[in-house]
XYZ file of C-alpha atoms in Angstrom:
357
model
C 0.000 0.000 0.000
C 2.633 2.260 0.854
C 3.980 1.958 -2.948
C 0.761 2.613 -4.127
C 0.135 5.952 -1.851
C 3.287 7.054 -3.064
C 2.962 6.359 -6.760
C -0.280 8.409 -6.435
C 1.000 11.253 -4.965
C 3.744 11.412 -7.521
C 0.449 11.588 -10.091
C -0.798 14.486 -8.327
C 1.362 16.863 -10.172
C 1.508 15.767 -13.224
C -2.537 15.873 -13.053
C -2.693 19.468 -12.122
C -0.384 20.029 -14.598
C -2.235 18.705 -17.563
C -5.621 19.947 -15.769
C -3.950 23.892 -16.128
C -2.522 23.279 -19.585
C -5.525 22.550 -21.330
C -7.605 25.083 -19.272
C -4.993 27.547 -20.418
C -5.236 27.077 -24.277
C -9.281 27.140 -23.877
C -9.099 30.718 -22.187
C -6.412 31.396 -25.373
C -8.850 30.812 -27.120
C -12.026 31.855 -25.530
C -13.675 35.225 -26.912
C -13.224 38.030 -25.044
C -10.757 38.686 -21.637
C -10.259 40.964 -18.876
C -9.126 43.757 -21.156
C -12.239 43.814 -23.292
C -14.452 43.557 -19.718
C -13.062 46.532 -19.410
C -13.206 48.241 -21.746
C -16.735 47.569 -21.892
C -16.731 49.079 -18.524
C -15.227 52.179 -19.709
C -17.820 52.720 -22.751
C -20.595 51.941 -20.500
C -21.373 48.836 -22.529
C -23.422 45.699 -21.455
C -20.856 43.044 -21.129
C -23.630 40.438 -21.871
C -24.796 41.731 -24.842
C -23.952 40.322 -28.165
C -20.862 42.967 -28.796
C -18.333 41.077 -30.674
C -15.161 40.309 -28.633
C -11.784 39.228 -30.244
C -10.430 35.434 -29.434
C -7.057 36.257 -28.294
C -6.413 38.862 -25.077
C -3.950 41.130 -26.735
C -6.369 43.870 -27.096
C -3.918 46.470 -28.901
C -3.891 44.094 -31.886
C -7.549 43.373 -31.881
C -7.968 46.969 -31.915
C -5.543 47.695 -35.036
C -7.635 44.632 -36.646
C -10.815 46.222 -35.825
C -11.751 42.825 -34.119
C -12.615 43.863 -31.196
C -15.599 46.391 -32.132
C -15.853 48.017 -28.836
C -12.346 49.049 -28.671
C -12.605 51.678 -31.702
C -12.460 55.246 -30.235
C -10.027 54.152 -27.664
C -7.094 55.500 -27.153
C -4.363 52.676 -27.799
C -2.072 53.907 -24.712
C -4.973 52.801 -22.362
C -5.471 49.286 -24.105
C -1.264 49.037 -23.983
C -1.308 49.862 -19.933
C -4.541 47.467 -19.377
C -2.323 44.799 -21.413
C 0.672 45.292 -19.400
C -0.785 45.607 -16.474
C -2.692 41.874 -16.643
C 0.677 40.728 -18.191
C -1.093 40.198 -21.761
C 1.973 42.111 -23.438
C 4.242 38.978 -22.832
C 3.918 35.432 -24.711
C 1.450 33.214 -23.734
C 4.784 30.651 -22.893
C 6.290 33.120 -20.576
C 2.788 33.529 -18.883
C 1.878 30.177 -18.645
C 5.946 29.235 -17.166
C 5.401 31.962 -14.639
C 1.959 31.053 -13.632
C 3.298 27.298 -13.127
C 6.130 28.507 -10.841
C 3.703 30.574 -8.773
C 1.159 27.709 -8.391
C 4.478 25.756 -7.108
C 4.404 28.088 -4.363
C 0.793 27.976 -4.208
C 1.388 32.216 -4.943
C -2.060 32.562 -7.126
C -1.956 36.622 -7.395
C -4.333 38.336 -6.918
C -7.573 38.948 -8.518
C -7.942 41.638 -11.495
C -10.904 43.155 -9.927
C -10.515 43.017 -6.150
C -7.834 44.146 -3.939
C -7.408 40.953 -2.725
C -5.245 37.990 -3.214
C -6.668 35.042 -4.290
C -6.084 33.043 -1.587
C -7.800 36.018 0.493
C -11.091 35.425 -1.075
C -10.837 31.755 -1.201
C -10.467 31.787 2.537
C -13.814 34.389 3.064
C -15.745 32.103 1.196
C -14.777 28.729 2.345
C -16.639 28.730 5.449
C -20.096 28.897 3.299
C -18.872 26.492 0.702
C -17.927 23.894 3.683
C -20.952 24.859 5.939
C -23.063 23.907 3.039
C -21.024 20.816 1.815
C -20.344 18.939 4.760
C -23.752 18.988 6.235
C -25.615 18.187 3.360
C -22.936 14.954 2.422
C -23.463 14.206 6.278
C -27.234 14.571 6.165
C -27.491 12.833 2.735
C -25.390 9.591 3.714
C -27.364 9.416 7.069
C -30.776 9.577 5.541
C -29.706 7.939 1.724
C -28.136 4.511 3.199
C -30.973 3.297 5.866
C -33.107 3.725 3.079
C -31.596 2.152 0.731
C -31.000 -0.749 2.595
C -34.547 -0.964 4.223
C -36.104 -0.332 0.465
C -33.358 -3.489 -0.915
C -34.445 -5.721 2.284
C -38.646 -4.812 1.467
C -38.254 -4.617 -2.406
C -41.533 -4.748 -4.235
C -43.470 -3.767 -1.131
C -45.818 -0.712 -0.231
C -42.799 0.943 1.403
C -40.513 0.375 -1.665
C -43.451 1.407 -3.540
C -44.436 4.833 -1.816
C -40.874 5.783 -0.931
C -39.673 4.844 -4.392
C -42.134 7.740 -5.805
C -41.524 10.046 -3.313
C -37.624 9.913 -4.426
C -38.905 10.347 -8.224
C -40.782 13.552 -7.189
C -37.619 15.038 -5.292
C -35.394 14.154 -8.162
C -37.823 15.348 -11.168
C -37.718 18.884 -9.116
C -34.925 21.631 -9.448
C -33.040 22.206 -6.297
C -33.022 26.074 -7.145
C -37.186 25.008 -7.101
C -37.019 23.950 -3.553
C -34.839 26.614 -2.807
C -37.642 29.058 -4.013
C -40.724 27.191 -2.386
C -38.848 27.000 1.337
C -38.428 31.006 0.517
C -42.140 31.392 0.207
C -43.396 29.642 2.581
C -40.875 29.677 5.515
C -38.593 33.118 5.030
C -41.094 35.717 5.189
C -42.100 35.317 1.328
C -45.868 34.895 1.894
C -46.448 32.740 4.944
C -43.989 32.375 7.860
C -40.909 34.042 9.177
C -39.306 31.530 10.712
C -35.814 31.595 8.591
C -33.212 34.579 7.617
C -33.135 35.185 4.271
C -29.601 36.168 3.661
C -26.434 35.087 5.044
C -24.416 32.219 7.199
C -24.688 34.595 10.160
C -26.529 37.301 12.138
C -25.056 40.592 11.663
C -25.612 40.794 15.700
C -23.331 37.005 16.014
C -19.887 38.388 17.395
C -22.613 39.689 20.208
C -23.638 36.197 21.061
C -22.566 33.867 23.826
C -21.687 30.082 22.622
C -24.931 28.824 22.468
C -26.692 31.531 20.924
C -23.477 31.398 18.018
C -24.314 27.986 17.249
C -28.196 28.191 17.304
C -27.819 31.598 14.640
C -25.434 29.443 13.139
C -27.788 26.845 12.717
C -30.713 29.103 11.951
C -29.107 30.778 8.836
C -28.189 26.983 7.445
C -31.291 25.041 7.904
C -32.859 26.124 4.530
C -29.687 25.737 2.384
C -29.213 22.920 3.259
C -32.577 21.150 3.414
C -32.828 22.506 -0.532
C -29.632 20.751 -1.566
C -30.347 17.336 0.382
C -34.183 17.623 -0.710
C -32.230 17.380 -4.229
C -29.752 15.110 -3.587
C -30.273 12.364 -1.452
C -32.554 10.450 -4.430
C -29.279 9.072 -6.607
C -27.233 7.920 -3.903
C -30.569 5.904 -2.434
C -31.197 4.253 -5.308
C -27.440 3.480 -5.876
C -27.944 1.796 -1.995
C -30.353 -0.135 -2.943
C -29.540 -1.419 -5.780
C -26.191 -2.360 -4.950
C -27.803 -4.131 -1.535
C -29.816 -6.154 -3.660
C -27.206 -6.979 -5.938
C -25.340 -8.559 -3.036
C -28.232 -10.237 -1.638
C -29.245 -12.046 -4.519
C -25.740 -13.764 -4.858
C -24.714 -17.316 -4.004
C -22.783 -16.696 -1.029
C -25.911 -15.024 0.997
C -27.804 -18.310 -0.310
C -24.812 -20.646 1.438
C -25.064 -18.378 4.542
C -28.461 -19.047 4.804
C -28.043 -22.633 4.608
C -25.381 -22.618 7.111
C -28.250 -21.149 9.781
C -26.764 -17.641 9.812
C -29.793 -15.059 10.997
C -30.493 -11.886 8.525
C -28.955 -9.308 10.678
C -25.987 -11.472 10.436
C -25.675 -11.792 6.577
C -27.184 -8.831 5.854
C -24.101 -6.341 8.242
C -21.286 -9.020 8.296
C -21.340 -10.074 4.738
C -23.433 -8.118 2.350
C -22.711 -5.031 3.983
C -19.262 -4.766 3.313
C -19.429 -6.056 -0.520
C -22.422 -3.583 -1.018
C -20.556 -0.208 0.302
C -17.629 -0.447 -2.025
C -19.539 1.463 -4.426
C -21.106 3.929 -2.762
C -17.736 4.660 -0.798
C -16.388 5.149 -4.497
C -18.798 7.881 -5.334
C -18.447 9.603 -1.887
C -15.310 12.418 -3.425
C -16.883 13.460 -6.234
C -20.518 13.922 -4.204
C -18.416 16.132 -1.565
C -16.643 17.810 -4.177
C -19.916 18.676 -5.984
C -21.507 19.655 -3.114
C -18.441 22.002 -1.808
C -17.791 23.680 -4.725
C -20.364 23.184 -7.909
C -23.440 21.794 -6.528
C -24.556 24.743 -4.351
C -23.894 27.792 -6.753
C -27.642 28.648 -7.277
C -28.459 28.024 -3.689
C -25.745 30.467 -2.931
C -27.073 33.234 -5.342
C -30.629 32.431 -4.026
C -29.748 32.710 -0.432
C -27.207 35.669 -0.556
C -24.665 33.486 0.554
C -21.097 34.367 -0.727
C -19.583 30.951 -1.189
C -16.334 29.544 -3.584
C -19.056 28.067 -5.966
C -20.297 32.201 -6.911
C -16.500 33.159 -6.521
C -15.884 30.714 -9.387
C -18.927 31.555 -11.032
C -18.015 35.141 -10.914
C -14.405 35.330 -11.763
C -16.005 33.318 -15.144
C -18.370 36.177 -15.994
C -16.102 39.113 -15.460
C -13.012 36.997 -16.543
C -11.133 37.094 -13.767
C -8.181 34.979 -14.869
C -6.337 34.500 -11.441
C -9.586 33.633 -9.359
C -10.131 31.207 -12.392
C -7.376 29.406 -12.320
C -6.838 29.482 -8.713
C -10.259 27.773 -7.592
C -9.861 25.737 -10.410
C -6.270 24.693 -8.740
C -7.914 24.292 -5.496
C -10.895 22.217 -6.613
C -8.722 19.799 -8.100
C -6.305 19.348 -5.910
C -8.835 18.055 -3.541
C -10.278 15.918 -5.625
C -7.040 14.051 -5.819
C -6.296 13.817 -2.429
C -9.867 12.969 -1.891
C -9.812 10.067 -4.226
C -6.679 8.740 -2.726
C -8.223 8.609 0.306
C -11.704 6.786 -1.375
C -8.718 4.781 -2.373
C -7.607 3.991 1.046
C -10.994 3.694 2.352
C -11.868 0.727 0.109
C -9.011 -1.222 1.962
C -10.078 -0.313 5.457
C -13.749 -1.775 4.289
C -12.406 -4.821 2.600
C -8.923 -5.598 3.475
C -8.692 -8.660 0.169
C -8.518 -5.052 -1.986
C -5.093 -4.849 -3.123
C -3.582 -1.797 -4.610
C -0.092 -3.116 -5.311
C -1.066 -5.760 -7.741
C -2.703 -3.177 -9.694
């Protein structure tokens, strides 16, 4: 095993190195940049209208080229300083070298449009982004799994029957849906105030003793997070029970029950064990969607600043650093969190062997 942890960490790099190269030559290559945002800025122009924007982010050239349509009347001194200030007047090899040897460091810059360093930001929003993401994973394994077993264990019964449609509902429904609806009826939309609207904390909460910190605490998350398990505990029950009754229906359950083992034995000794390899497998990328992609409209619908609106953000104003830094960030724990998937399937069933692979 200890080969194998090390073999993957030596993979880590090289990873994040291919995952930046190829997000590099798609920004190349992407219409429009910081330099044209701004510019569109400085006319007073919509920057999601349909203004044509050049492909490549040297802006001077675009301009000369009459590419870039919102650049004519502009005088070319500005678009020279706004391309050597975001380092645009250097090759894209120099940029992308530099950028590498920073990331080494993890140095990320800072953003074009704050006066913050990346890093900065990523730390003021990573309390929302884990608030949300742990608690709903938590909530969604706790409710997801007993369910999924208990639906495997009663398959084709009312229970299966009821809960199974009940599960189709909350699936067929938008999150951002649910998000609206608990609004309405439990925010002050139209019914009851018994939620904030905004925010992971009271603007009072420094104010607070312990207990009255963790209850606002709790009393800002509630609806967040409801919405995103509402959403998201139907795939991973179905997965439960379908790998539960995978396990049951094979020929080692059938020689435990001929040996006079009970069903509480077979079903947590044996079938247990076999039956949570997969869902342990799909455990990084559900915490990884719901830290950083999964809860991006719940953010924006409940005012809460979070990495998945920094991301979504930086993208819409083209903030290049805050791009490629969360984008650093996010997969960098998805690696180590797969590894440790990894590592889990051992711990669960020890006849996994990693070596031999």
């Amino acid at each position: 095993m200890r080969t194998y942890i090390i073999k993957r960490l030596l993979l880590i790099p090289l990873t994040l190195f291919g995952i930046l190269a190829v997000n590099f030559a798609v920004i190349q290559f992407s219409p429009g940049g910081p330099v044209e945002y701004i510019l569109a800025k400085y006319q007073g122009l919509n920057t999601d209208s349909k203004a044509q924007f050049t492909s490549t982010p040297q802006a001077s050239e675009a301009s000369k080229n009459s590419a870039y349509q919102g650049s004519r009347g502009v005088d070319e001194d500005l678009i020279e300083e706004l391309n050597k200030q975001f380092g645009f007047d250097k090759p894209w090899y120099e940029r992308f070298y530099k950028m590498l040897k920073d990331y080494a460091r993890f140095d990320f810059g800072r953003s074009y449009y704050q006066d913050k360093s990346v890093l900065e930001l990523i730390f003021e929003r990573m309390p929302v982004s884990i608030s949300l993401g742990l608690w709903s994973t938590l909530i969604i394994y706790l409710i997801s799994i007993p369910l999924g077993i208990k639906k495997a264990l009663y398959d084709g019964t009312k229970f299966d029957t009821s809960t199974s449609f009940a599960i189709i509902i909350g699936s067929a429904i938008p999150v951002f849906l649910f998000a609206v609806f608990l609004i309405v009826f439990f925010a002050g939309g139209t019914y009851f105030q018994w939620f904030p609207l905004r925010g992971l904390t009271s603007d009072y909460f420094e104010t607070l003793s312990l207990f009255g910190k963790i209850k606002d605490y709790f009393w800002h998350i509630t609806l967040p997070v409801f919405a995103i398990v509402i959403g998201g505990f139907a795939g991973l029950t179905m997965l439960t029970k379908n790998s539960f009754l995978d396990e049951i229906s094979k020929q080692y359950v059938l020689t435990a029950r001929a040996k006079g083992l009970s069903e509480k034995q077979i079903l947590y000794k044996h079938v247990f064990r076999n039956a949570m390899l997969i869902i342990i497998a799909g455990f990084p990328s559900l915490l990884i969607k719901m830290l950083f992609t999964g809860s991006v409209l719940i953010e924006v619908i409940f005012s809460l600043n979070g990495l998945g609106l920094l991301g979504y953000e930086a993208i819409m104003t083209r903030d290049y650093p805050v791009i490629f830094g969360t984008l650093y960030i996010f997969a960098l724990l998805g690696l180590i969190l797969k590894l440790i998937s990894d590592l889990t399937y051992c711990l669960v069933d020890p006849r996994i062997n990693f070596e031999k692979l």
